[in-house]
Coordinates of C-alpha atoms in Angstrom, one line a residue:
M1 CA -30.7 -1.9 -11.6
A2 CA -30.9 -1.1 -15.5
Y3 CA -27.2 -2.5 -15.6
V4 CA -27.7 -5.3 -13.5
Q5 CA -31.1 -6.0 -15.3
R6 CA -29.1 -6.1 -18.9
A7 CA -26.5 -8.6 -17.3
L8 CA -29.5 -11.3 -16.3
E9 CA -30.9 -10.7 -20.0
R10 CA -27.1 -11.6 -21.2
Y11 CA -27.1 -14.3 -19.0
E12 CA -30.4 -16.1 -19.8
R13 CA -29.5 -15.2 -23.8
Y14 CA -26.1 -16.4 -23.8
G15 CA -25.5 -18.8 -20.7
L16 CA -22.8 -18.7 -18.1
D17 CA -19.8 -19.1 -19.8
A18 CA -20.4 -16.3 -22.3
T19 CA -21.8 -14.1 -19.4
V20 CA -18.6 -14.8 -17.2
A21 CA -16.1 -13.7 -20.0
Y22 CA -18.2 -10.5 -21.0
Y23 CA -18.1 -9.5 -17.2
S24 CA -14.4 -10.2 -17.1
S25 CA -13.6 -7.7 -19.7
E26 CA -13.0 -4.2 -19.9
A27 CA -15.5 -3.8 -22.8
S28 CA -18.0 -4.5 -19.9
I29 CA -17.3 -1.2 -17.8
E30 CA -20.0 1.3 -18.4
G31 CA -18.5 4.7 -17.0
E32 CA -18.2 3.9 -13.1
R33 CA -20.0 0.7 -13.2
Y34 CA -18.8 -3.0 -13.7
L35 CA -20.3 -6.5 -12.6
L36 CA -19.3 -8.9 -10.3
I37 CA -20.5 -12.5 -10.4
I38 CA -20.1 -14.5 -7.3
D39 CA -21.1 -18.7 -6.5
G40 CA -23.6 -18.5 -4.1
D41 CA -22.3 -22.0 -3.1
D42 CA -18.6 -21.3 -2.4
G43 CA -18.4 -17.6 -2.7
V44 CA -15.9 -17.7 -5.7
L45 CA -15.6 -14.6 -7.7
R46 CA -16.7 -16.1 -11.1
A47 CA -16.2 -12.5 -13.1
M48 CA -14.7 -9.1 -12.4
P49 CA -13.2 -6.5 -15.1
F50 CA -9.7 -5.7 -13.2
Y51 CA -8.0 -7.6 -10.3
R52 CA -8.2 -10.7 -12.7
Q53 CA -5.7 -12.7 -10.4
L54 CA -8.5 -12.9 -8.0
L55 CA -10.9 -14.7 -10.3
G56 CA -11.6 -18.2 -9.2
G57 CA -11.0 -17.5 -5.4
R58 CA -13.6 -16.7 -2.6
H59 CA -14.7 -13.2 -2.8
V60 CA -13.7 -11.3 0.4
D61 CA -17.4 -10.1 1.2
A62 CA -19.0 -13.2 -0.2
D63 CA -20.3 -14.2 3.2
E64 CA -21.5 -10.4 3.8
L65 CA -23.1 -10.0 0.5
L66 CA -24.7 -13.6 -0.1
A67 CA -26.3 -12.9 3.5
L68 CA -28.2 -9.8 2.4
A69 CA -28.8 -10.7 -1.3
T70 CA -32.3 -11.9 -2.2
Q71 CA -34.3 -12.6 -5.7
E72 CA -35.8 -9.6 -5.7
G73 CA -32.8 -7.6 -5.5
R74 CA -32.0 -5.3 -2.7
W75 CA -29.2 -2.3 -1.8
L76 CA -26.3 -2.3 0.5
D77 CA -24.2 1.0 1.5
R78 CA -20.4 -0.5 1.3
M79 CA -16.7 0.3 0.7
G80 CA -15.3 -1.3 -2.3
L81 CA -12.9 -1.1 -5.5
H82 CA -13.9 1.4 -8.3
P83 CA -12.5 2.1 -11.6
V84 CA -11.2 5.3 -12.9
F85 CA -10.1 5.9 -16.0
T86 CA -6.7 8.3 -16.9
D87 CA -4.5 9.2 -19.3
G88 CA -2.0 6.4 -17.8
G89 CA -5.0 3.6 -18.1
L90 CA -7.3 1.9 -16.0
M91 CA -6.5 2.6 -12.4
V92 CA -8.7 1.4 -9.2
R93 CA -9.8 3.7 -6.0
Q94 CA -11.6 2.6 -3.0
R95 CA -14.7 4.2 -2.3
P96 CA -17.7 4.4 -0.7
L97 CA -20.3 2.3 -2.8
R98 CA -24.0 1.7 -3.1
S99 CA -24.3 -1.7 -4.4
Y100 CA -27.6 -3.5 -5.8
L101 CA -27.2 -7.1 -5.3
I102 CA -29.4 -10.0 -6.9
L103 CA -29.4 -13.5 -6.8
R104 CA -30.5 -15.9 -10.1
D105 CA -29.8 -19.7 -10.1
G106 CA -27.4 -19.6 -7.2
L107 CA -25.8 -17.0 -8.7
L108 CA -24.9 -13.6 -7.4
F109 CA -24.9 -10.3 -9.4
V110 CA -23.6 -6.7 -8.1
S111 CA -23.4 -3.8 -9.4
S112 CA -22.5 -0.2 -7.8
H113 CA -22.1 3.2 -8.1
S114 CA -20.3 6.0 -6.0
V115 CA -21.6 7.8 -3.1
L116 CA -21.9 11.3 -3.5
L117 CA -18.8 12.8 -1.6
E118 CA -21.1 15.4 0.3
N119 CA -22.2 12.1 2.6
L120 CA -18.7 11.2 3.1
A121 CA -17.9 14.2 5.2
D122 CA -20.8 13.5 7.3
A123 CA -19.5 10.1 7.7
T124 CA -16.0 11.2 8.5
V125 CA -17.2 13.2 11.4
D126 CA -19.2 10.8 12.8
Y127 CA -16.2 8.1 12.6
L128 CA -14.4 10.8 14.4
N129 CA -17.2 11.0 17.0
R130 CA -17.2 7.7 17.5
A131 CA -13.6 7.6 18.5
I132 CA -13.8 10.4 20.8
A133 CA -16.7 8.7 22.3
L134 CA -14.3 5.3 22.9
Y135 CA -11.4 7.5 24.1
E136 CA -14.1 8.8 27.0
S137 CA -15.6 5.4 27.9
E138 CA -12.1 2.9 27.6
G139 CA -9.4 5.7 28.0
L140 CA -6.5 6.5 26.1
D141 CA -4.4 3.2 26.2
A142 CA -7.5 1.4 24.4
T143 CA -8.1 3.9 22.0
V144 CA -4.3 3.8 20.8
A145 CA -4.6 0.3 20.5
H146 CA -7.8 0.1 18.5
Y147 CA -6.9 3.2 16.5
G148 CA -3.5 2.4 15.7
S149 CA -4.3 -1.0 14.4
R150 CA -5.9 -2.0 10.7
D151 CA -8.7 -3.5 12.2
S152 CA -10.1 0.1 13.1
L153 CA -10.1 1.1 9.3
E154 CA -13.6 1.6 7.5
G155 CA -12.7 1.6 3.9
Q156 CA -10.7 4.6 3.5
L157 CA -11.3 6.1 6.7
Y158 CA -8.7 5.9 9.6
L159 CA -8.1 7.8 12.7
F160 CA -4.5 9.3 13.4
L161 CA -4.1 10.5 17.1
V162 CA -1.9 13.1 18.3
G163 CA -1.2 14.1 21.9
A164 CA -1.1 17.3 23.4
D165 CA 2.6 17.9 22.8
D166 CA 1.9 17.4 18.8
I167 CA 3.3 14.4 18.7
Y168 CA 1.8 11.4 17.1
L169 CA 0.1 8.1 19.2
A170 CA -1.6 6.5 16.6
H171 CA -1.8 6.0 12.8
P172 CA -2.8 2.5 11.5
I173 CA -1.5 3.0 8.1
F174 CA 2.0 4.6 8.3
P175 CA 2.9 3.7 12.1
H176 CA 6.9 4.9 11.9
L177 CA 4.8 8.7 12.2
V178 CA 4.1 7.2 15.8
G179 CA 6.5 9.6 18.2
T180 CA 7.3 12.2 15.4
D181 CA 5.5 15.7 15.5
I182 CA 3.0 16.6 13.3
K183 CA 3.8 19.9 12.8
D184 CA 7.0 18.5 11.1
V185 CA 4.8 16.8 8.0
V186 CA 4.9 18.8 5.2
A187 CA 2.9 17.9 1.7
S188 CA 4.5 17.6 -1.8
V189 CA 3.7 21.1 -3.1
G190 CA 5.4 22.8 0.2
H191 CA 2.0 23.1 2.2
Q192 CA 2.2 23.2 5.7
L193 CA -0.6 20.5 6.3
G194 CA 0.9 19.2 9.6
R195 CA 1.1 22.9 11.4
E196 CA -2.4 23.3 9.9
I197 CA -4.0 20.5 11.6
A198 CA -1.7 21.2 14.8
Q199 CA -4.1 24.2 15.0
A200 CA -7.3 22.4 15.7
T201 CA -10.0 23.8 18.4
E202 CA -12.6 22.0 20.2
E203 CA -15.1 23.1 17.5
G204 CA -13.3 21.0 15.0
I205 CA -11.4 22.4 11.3
W206 CA -11.0 20.8 7.8
V207 CA -7.7 21.0 6.1
E208 CA -7.7 20.2 2.8
Y209 CA -4.1 18.9 1.3
L210 CA -2.4 16.1 -1.1
W211 CA -1.9 12.8 0.8
P212 CA -1.1 9.3 -0.4
N213 CA -4.4 7.2 -0.7
P214 CA -3.6 4.1 1.5
V215 CA -5.6 1.6 -1.3
T216 CA -3.5 3.3 -4.5
G217 CA -0.2 4.8 -2.8
I218 CA -1.1 7.8 -5.2
E219 CA -0.8 11.0 -3.9
E220 CA -4.6 12.3 -4.0
P221 CA -6.6 15.6 -2.6
K222 CA -7.7 14.7 0.6
S223 CA -10.0 16.7 3.5
T224 CA -9.3 16.1 6.8
W225 CA -11.7 16.8 9.9
A226 CA -9.5 17.5 12.8
V227 CA -11.1 18.0 16.7
R228 CA -9.0 19.2 19.7
H229 CA -10.4 17.2 22.6
D230 CA -8.8 16.8 26.1
G231 CA -5.9 18.0 24.6
L232 CA -5.8 15.4 22.1
I233 CA -5.8 15.8 18.3
F234 CA -8.4 13.4 17.0
A235 CA -8.2 13.6 13.1
S236 CA -9.9 11.5 10.1
G237 CA -10.5 12.5 6.4
Y238 CA -11.6 11.1 2.7
Y239 CA -10.2 11.4 -0.6
L240 CA -11.1 13.9 -3.3
S241 CA -10.2 12.5 -6.5
G242 CA -12.9 12.0 -9.1
E243 CA -12.3 10.2 -12.5
T244 CA -9.8 12.8 -13.9
A245 CA -6.9 12.1 -11.2
D246 CA -3.8 11.5 -12.5
A247 CA -1.6 9.0 -12.5
P248 CA 1.6 9.8 -10.5
S249 CA 4.6 10.9 -12.1
W250 CA 6.4 7.5 -11.1
Y251 CA 3.7 5.4 -12.5
D252 CA 5.3 3.3 -15.7
A253 CA 8.0 5.6 -15.5
D254 CA 11.4 4.9 -17.0
P255 CA 13.3 4.4 -13.9
R256 CA 16.8 6.2 -15.1
E257 CA 14.7 9.1 -16.4
H258 CA 12.5 9.6 -13.7
T259 CA 15.2 9.7 -11.4
V260 CA 16.9 12.3 -13.0
G261 CA 13.8 14.0 -13.2
Y262 CA 13.3 13.6 -9.1
V263 CA 16.6 14.8 -8.2
E264 CA 16.1 17.8 -10.5
R265 CA 12.8 18.6 -8.7
A266 CA 14.8 18.9 -5.5
I267 CA 17.2 21.3 -6.7
A268 CA 14.3 23.4 -8.1
R269 CA 13.0 23.1 -4.5
Y270 CA 16.0 24.1 -2.9
E271 CA 16.2 27.3 -5.2
R272 CA 12.8 28.1 -5.1
D273 CA 12.1 27.4 -1.1
G274 CA 15.7 27.6 0.2
L275 CA 17.6 25.0 2.2
D276 CA 15.5 24.9 5.5
S277 CA 12.3 24.0 3.4
M278 CA 14.0 21.6 0.9
V279 CA 15.8 19.5 4.0
A280 CA 12.3 19.8 5.6
Y281 CA 10.4 18.1 2.9
Y282 CA 12.5 15.5 1.7
N283 CA 12.9 14.2 5.2
S284 CA 9.1 14.0 5.5
V285 CA 7.3 10.8 4.2
A286 CA 5.2 13.1 1.6
S287 CA 8.5 13.3 -0.7
F288 CA 8.2 9.7 -1.3
E289 CA 7.3 8.9 -4.8
G290 CA 7.0 4.8 -5.1
E291 CA 10.6 3.6 -4.3
W292 CA 12.1 7.0 -5.1
Y293 CA 13.4 9.5 -2.4
L294 CA 16.3 11.8 -1.7
F295 CA 19.5 12.2 0.2
A296 CA 21.5 15.0 0.0
M297 CA 24.6 15.7 1.6
D298 CA 26.3 19.4 2.7
E299 CA 29.5 20.7 1.5
D300 CA 31.5 18.7 4.0
D301 CA 29.6 15.8 2.5
I302 CA 27.6 15.1 5.8
Y303 CA 24.2 13.7 5.1
I304 CA 21.3 16.7 5.2
V305 CA 18.3 14.1 4.2
H306 CA 17.9 10.7 4.3
P307 CA 14.3 9.4 5.0
L308 CA 14.7 5.7 4.7
L309 CA 17.9 5.7 7.0
P310 CA 17.3 9.0 9.2
R311 CA 20.5 7.5 11.5
L312 CA 22.6 8.5 8.6
V313 CA 22.0 12.5 8.8
G314 CA 25.0 13.9 10.4
T315 CA 27.2 11.4 9.5
D316 CA 29.7 11.5 6.7
V317 CA 28.4 10.0 3.2
K318 CA 32.4 8.7 2.5
D319 CA 32.3 6.7 5.4
V320 CA 29.3 4.6 3.9
V321 CA 30.8 1.1 2.3
A322 CA 28.6 -1.3 0.9
S323 CA 28.1 -4.3 2.2
D324 CA 30.3 -6.3 -0.6
G325 CA 33.3 -3.6 0.4
H326 CA 32.4 -1.3 -2.6
D327 CA 33.6 2.0 -1.5
L328 CA 30.2 3.8 -2.6
G329 CA 30.4 6.7 -0.5
R330 CA 33.3 8.0 -1.9
E331 CA 32.2 7.9 -5.1
I332 CA 28.6 9.4 -4.4
A333 CA 30.8 12.6 -2.8
G334 CA 33.1 12.6 -6.0
A335 CA 29.7 13.9 -7.8
T336 CA 30.0 17.1 -9.9
E337 CA 27.4 19.5 -11.8
D338 CA 27.5 16.8 -14.8
G339 CA 26.4 14.2 -12.5
L340 CA 27.6 10.6 -12.0
W341 CA 25.4 7.3 -12.3
V342 CA 26.6 4.8 -9.4
E343 CA 25.7 0.9 -9.1
Y344 CA 25.8 -0.8 -5.8
L345 CA 24.0 -2.8 -2.8
W346 CA 21.6 -1.1 -0.8
P347 CA 18.4 -1.9 1.9
H348 CA 15.4 -2.5 -0.1
P349 CA 12.6 -0.1 1.0
V350 CA 10.8 -3.0 2.9
T351 CA 13.1 -5.8 4.0
L352 CA 16.0 -3.6 4.7
A353 CA 18.3 -6.2 3.3
D354 CA 20.6 -5.6 0.6
V355 CA 19.9 -5.9 -2.9
P356 CA 21.3 -4.0 -6.3
K357 CA 20.3 0.0 -6.7
V358 CA 21.1 2.5 -9.7
G359 CA 21.9 6.2 -7.9
Y360 CA 22.3 9.3 -9.7
A361 CA 24.2 12.1 -7.8
V362 CA 24.5 15.6 -8.7
R363 CA 26.6 18.4 -6.9
H364 CA 24.5 21.7 -7.0
D365 CA 25.7 25.0 -5.0
G366 CA 27.9 22.7 -3.0
I367 CA 25.4 20.2 -2.1
I368 CA 25.3 16.8 -3.3
F369 CA 21.3 15.7 -4.4
A370 CA 21.1 12.6 -5.0
S371 CA 18.5 9.5 -5.8
G372 CA 18.2 6.3 -7.3
Y373 CA 16.1 3.2 -8.2
Y374 CA 15.9 -0.7 -7.6
P375 CA 16.3 -2.9 -11.0
V376 CA 13.6 -4.8 -11.9
V377 CA 14.6 -8.6 -11.6
A378 CA 14.1 -10.8 -13.8
D379 CA 11.5 -13.7 -13.0
P380 CA 10.8 -12.6 -10.0
G381 CA 7.8 -15.2 -9.4
D382 CA 10.3 -17.9 -10.3
R383 CA 13.0 -16.3 -7.8
T384 CA 10.2 -16.6 -5.1
K385 CA 8.9 -19.9 -5.5
D386 CA 13.0 -20.9 -5.5
Y387 CA 13.1 -19.3 -1.9
V388 CA 10.2 -21.1 -0.8
R389 CA 11.5 -24.2 -2.0
R390 CA 15.1 -23.9 -0.1
A391 CA 13.1 -22.8 3.1
M392 CA 11.6 -26.4 2.3
D393 CA 14.4 -28.1 1.9
H394 CA 16.3 -26.2 5.0
Y395 CA 13.2 -27.5 7.2
D396 CA 13.8 -31.4 5.8
R397 CA 17.3 -30.7 6.7
E398 CA 17.6 -28.9 9.9
G399 CA 13.6 -29.8 11.7
A400 CA 10.8 -27.4 12.4
E401 CA 12.5 -25.7 15.4
A402 CA 15.6 -24.9 13.6
A403 CA 13.7 -23.6 10.5
V404 CA 11.4 -21.4 12.7
A405 CA 14.4 -20.1 14.5
Y406 CA 16.5 -19.0 11.1
Y407 CA 13.2 -17.5 9.4
N408 CA 12.9 -15.6 12.0
S409 CA 16.6 -14.3 11.9
R410 CA 17.6 -11.3 9.4
R411 CA 20.1 -13.7 8.1
S412 CA 17.3 -15.5 6.3
V413 CA 16.1 -12.6 4.5
E414 CA 17.6 -12.5 0.8
G415 CA 16.9 -8.4 -0.7
S416 CA 13.2 -8.5 -1.0
H417 CA 12.8 -12.3 0.3
S418 CA 11.6 -13.4 3.4
L419 CA 9.4 -16.3 4.7
L420 CA 6.4 -16.5 6.1
M421 CA 6.1 -19.8 8.0
V422 CA 2.5 -21.3 9.6
D423 CA 2.5 -24.3 11.8
P424 CA 0.1 -27.3 11.8
E425 CA -2.2 -25.4 14.2
G426 CA -2.7 -22.6 11.8
V427 CA -0.4 -19.8 14.0
I428 CA 2.2 -17.8 12.3
V429 CA 5.7 -18.9 13.6
A430 CA 8.3 -17.2 11.7
A431 CA 8.3 -13.7 9.9
A432 CA 11.4 -11.8 10.0
A433 CA 10.4 -9.3 7.7
A434 CA 7.3 -8.5 10.3
P435 CA 8.3 -10.4 13.9
E436 CA 4.9 -8.6 14.8
L437 CA 2.8 -11.3 13.4
V438 CA 4.5 -14.3 14.7
G439 CA 1.8 -15.7 17.4
L440 CA -0.9 -14.5 15.4
E441 CA -3.7 -16.8 14.2
A442 CA -3.4 -17.1 10.3
T443 CA -7.1 -16.5 10.3
E444 CA -6.3 -12.6 12.0
F445 CA -4.1 -11.7 8.9
T446 CA -6.1 -9.5 6.6
G447 CA -4.7 -7.0 4.1
I448 CA -5.7 -3.0 4.0
V449 CA -8.7 -3.4 1.0
A450 CA -11.8 -4.9 2.4
G451 CA -9.6 -7.0 4.3
E452 CA -8.3 -9.3 2.1
P453 CA -8.2 -12.9 3.4
I454 CA -4.8 -13.7 3.7
G455 CA -4.9 -16.1 6.3
E456 CA -7.6 -17.7 5.0
E457 CA -5.1 -18.3 1.4
L458 CA -2.5 -19.7 3.8
L459 CA -4.7 -22.2 5.4
G460 CA -5.9 -23.2 2.2
A461 CA -2.3 -23.7 0.7
T462 CA -1.6 -27.3 -1.0
E463 CA 1.4 -28.7 -1.9
D464 CA 1.3 -27.6 -5.6
G465 CA 1.5 -23.9 -4.2
H466 CA -0.7 -20.9 -5.4
W467 CA -0.6 -17.2 -5.8
F468 CA -2.4 -14.6 -3.8
T469 CA -2.1 -11.0 -4.9
Y470 CA -2.9 -8.0 -2.3
L471 CA -2.0 -4.8 -1.2
W472 CA 0.0 -3.6 1.8
P473 CA 1.5 -0.3 3.4
N474 CA 4.9 0.4 2.8
Q475 CA 5.5 1.6 6.4
R476 CA 8.9 3.3 5.2
T477 CA 7.6 5.2 1.9
A478 CA 4.2 6.1 2.9
G479 CA 2.9 4.4 -0.1
V480 CA 1.2 1.1 -0.7
L481 CA 2.5 -2.0 -2.4
T482 CA 1.1 -5.0 -4.6
I483 CA 2.0 -7.9 -2.8
H484 CA 2.5 -11.4 -4.6
L485 CA 2.9 -14.2 -2.5
W486 CA 3.6 -17.7 -3.3
I487 CA 1.9 -20.3 -0.7
A488 CA 2.6 -23.9 -0.4
R489 CA 2.5 -26.5 2.3
H490 CA 5.0 -29.2 3.5
E491 CA 4.7 -31.6 6.2
G492 CA 1.7 -29.8 7.8
Y493 CA 3.6 -26.7 7.6
V494 CA 2.8 -23.3 5.3
F495 CA 5.6 -21.8 3.5
A496 CA 5.1 -18.5 2.0
S497 CA 7.1 -15.9 0.4
A498 CA 6.4 -13.1 -2.2
Y499 CA 7.8 -10.1 -4.5
Y500 CA 6.8 -6.7 -4.2
A501 CA 5.1 -4.2 -6.8
H502 CA 4.8 -0.4 -6.0
F503 CA 0.8 0.0 -6.8
R504 CA 0.4 -0.1 -10.4
D505 CA -2.2 -0.7 -13.4
P506 CA -4.0 -3.9 -12.0
V507 CA -6.2 -5.1 -14.8
D508 CA -4.2 -7.7 -16.0
G509 CA -3.3 -8.7 -12.4
N510 CA 0.5 -6.9 -13.3
R511 CA 3.4 -8.8 -11.8
D512 CA 5.8 -6.1 -12.7
G513 CA 8.8 -7.7 -10.7
Q514 CA 9.4 -4.0 -9.3
D515 CA 12.0 -5.5 -6.7

């Protein structure tokens, strides 16, 4: 309350422009507190000290906050973004917050503090009990449908549902886990967390482990409550990280150095834990570090590890040929104890379309250990705009029906770029990289942080175009991507495409072009 009061005094003394400038700067952050200023007329965000690319756009919670705010001030419990300082700089976490709201001269002033972690345990148990109640009243199919959707998220809380045979039935953040055995899930420190969760009883158990936070993409300590009910496992959890949470090793790392280090750590794990443990870990989602993952071949050059393209396991790397004809598999098979670097085309982790990649491979104890990175593309924003412009040209040349057909096909995907197309009625009609979106009303399209209004941004497109930034789960790597979406309207249709960045320091709206 005192923090908000000082903001009001600054506003009275220096006026709106100076107050907005100050509370949009990092200097305004006091410990865990920062200020939001929201225009009461149109819900536009006027001040925020990080994610500044969102300034000037409508705040995602504007309607809720403005409906509850008063001239006298009031408290509200909610989920929201919160700053965390690390050695790597300012980062952001999604946390339960207690927010203080007050209206002054048509402006909404908001600040918050974190809710105590012990309250989160009760909230997690309550969330799980409500999931079990839904199952009892509506049945399994309805429960899977609801909790397999991101609509079921409540801040950082989400449910993962496991069948009586320990096979995932629902996971709204990493749906690629559905159909796999939870007992095969291993944490980055070798903790057999899946087997521990599978021991859940009707009385319930708590399990603590490391897992990627769906908001930050960074591995953090997590505490999960798991209950075996009617043979099924209902589980949910919360993240325990405080202000001392370390940035991940790949955060702003030199890509070549991190690639070598990643491979060396895989070799060290093999030496320490043996082949079976190494293979199990690096074939699991826990092994991803941003865009880095391991692929490994045995003494006969047969894949034993490939978490991105598991269909390769059991095949010969020497048979792999890049789309440009490069005999890259045979080149990788030539790796020695000294290591070698290979440049080639390989599927992008998001779109699975071919893009340039740099790989590093070492043969150790007869086994090839390898990883790689996707080089930064120059001017990713300009390239994204150009892709959208060419899509509009295709529409002008071939017509709407042909454009929709083409941009729903894999042929339209260029590296990390694909098109999202919305018709004049507000329905998504093309999305080659995410076909599940086709037919969805654009207004139903939201992100994972406080339900970012992606659909509203799409429908608000103009012929001049604008950028919109949001977070999205990378379903193949158990991480979270920052999506920089370019949106423009043409002939009544909305055309949009994006470039992707692994979640990094958002203070300056960093568009690092990590392709």
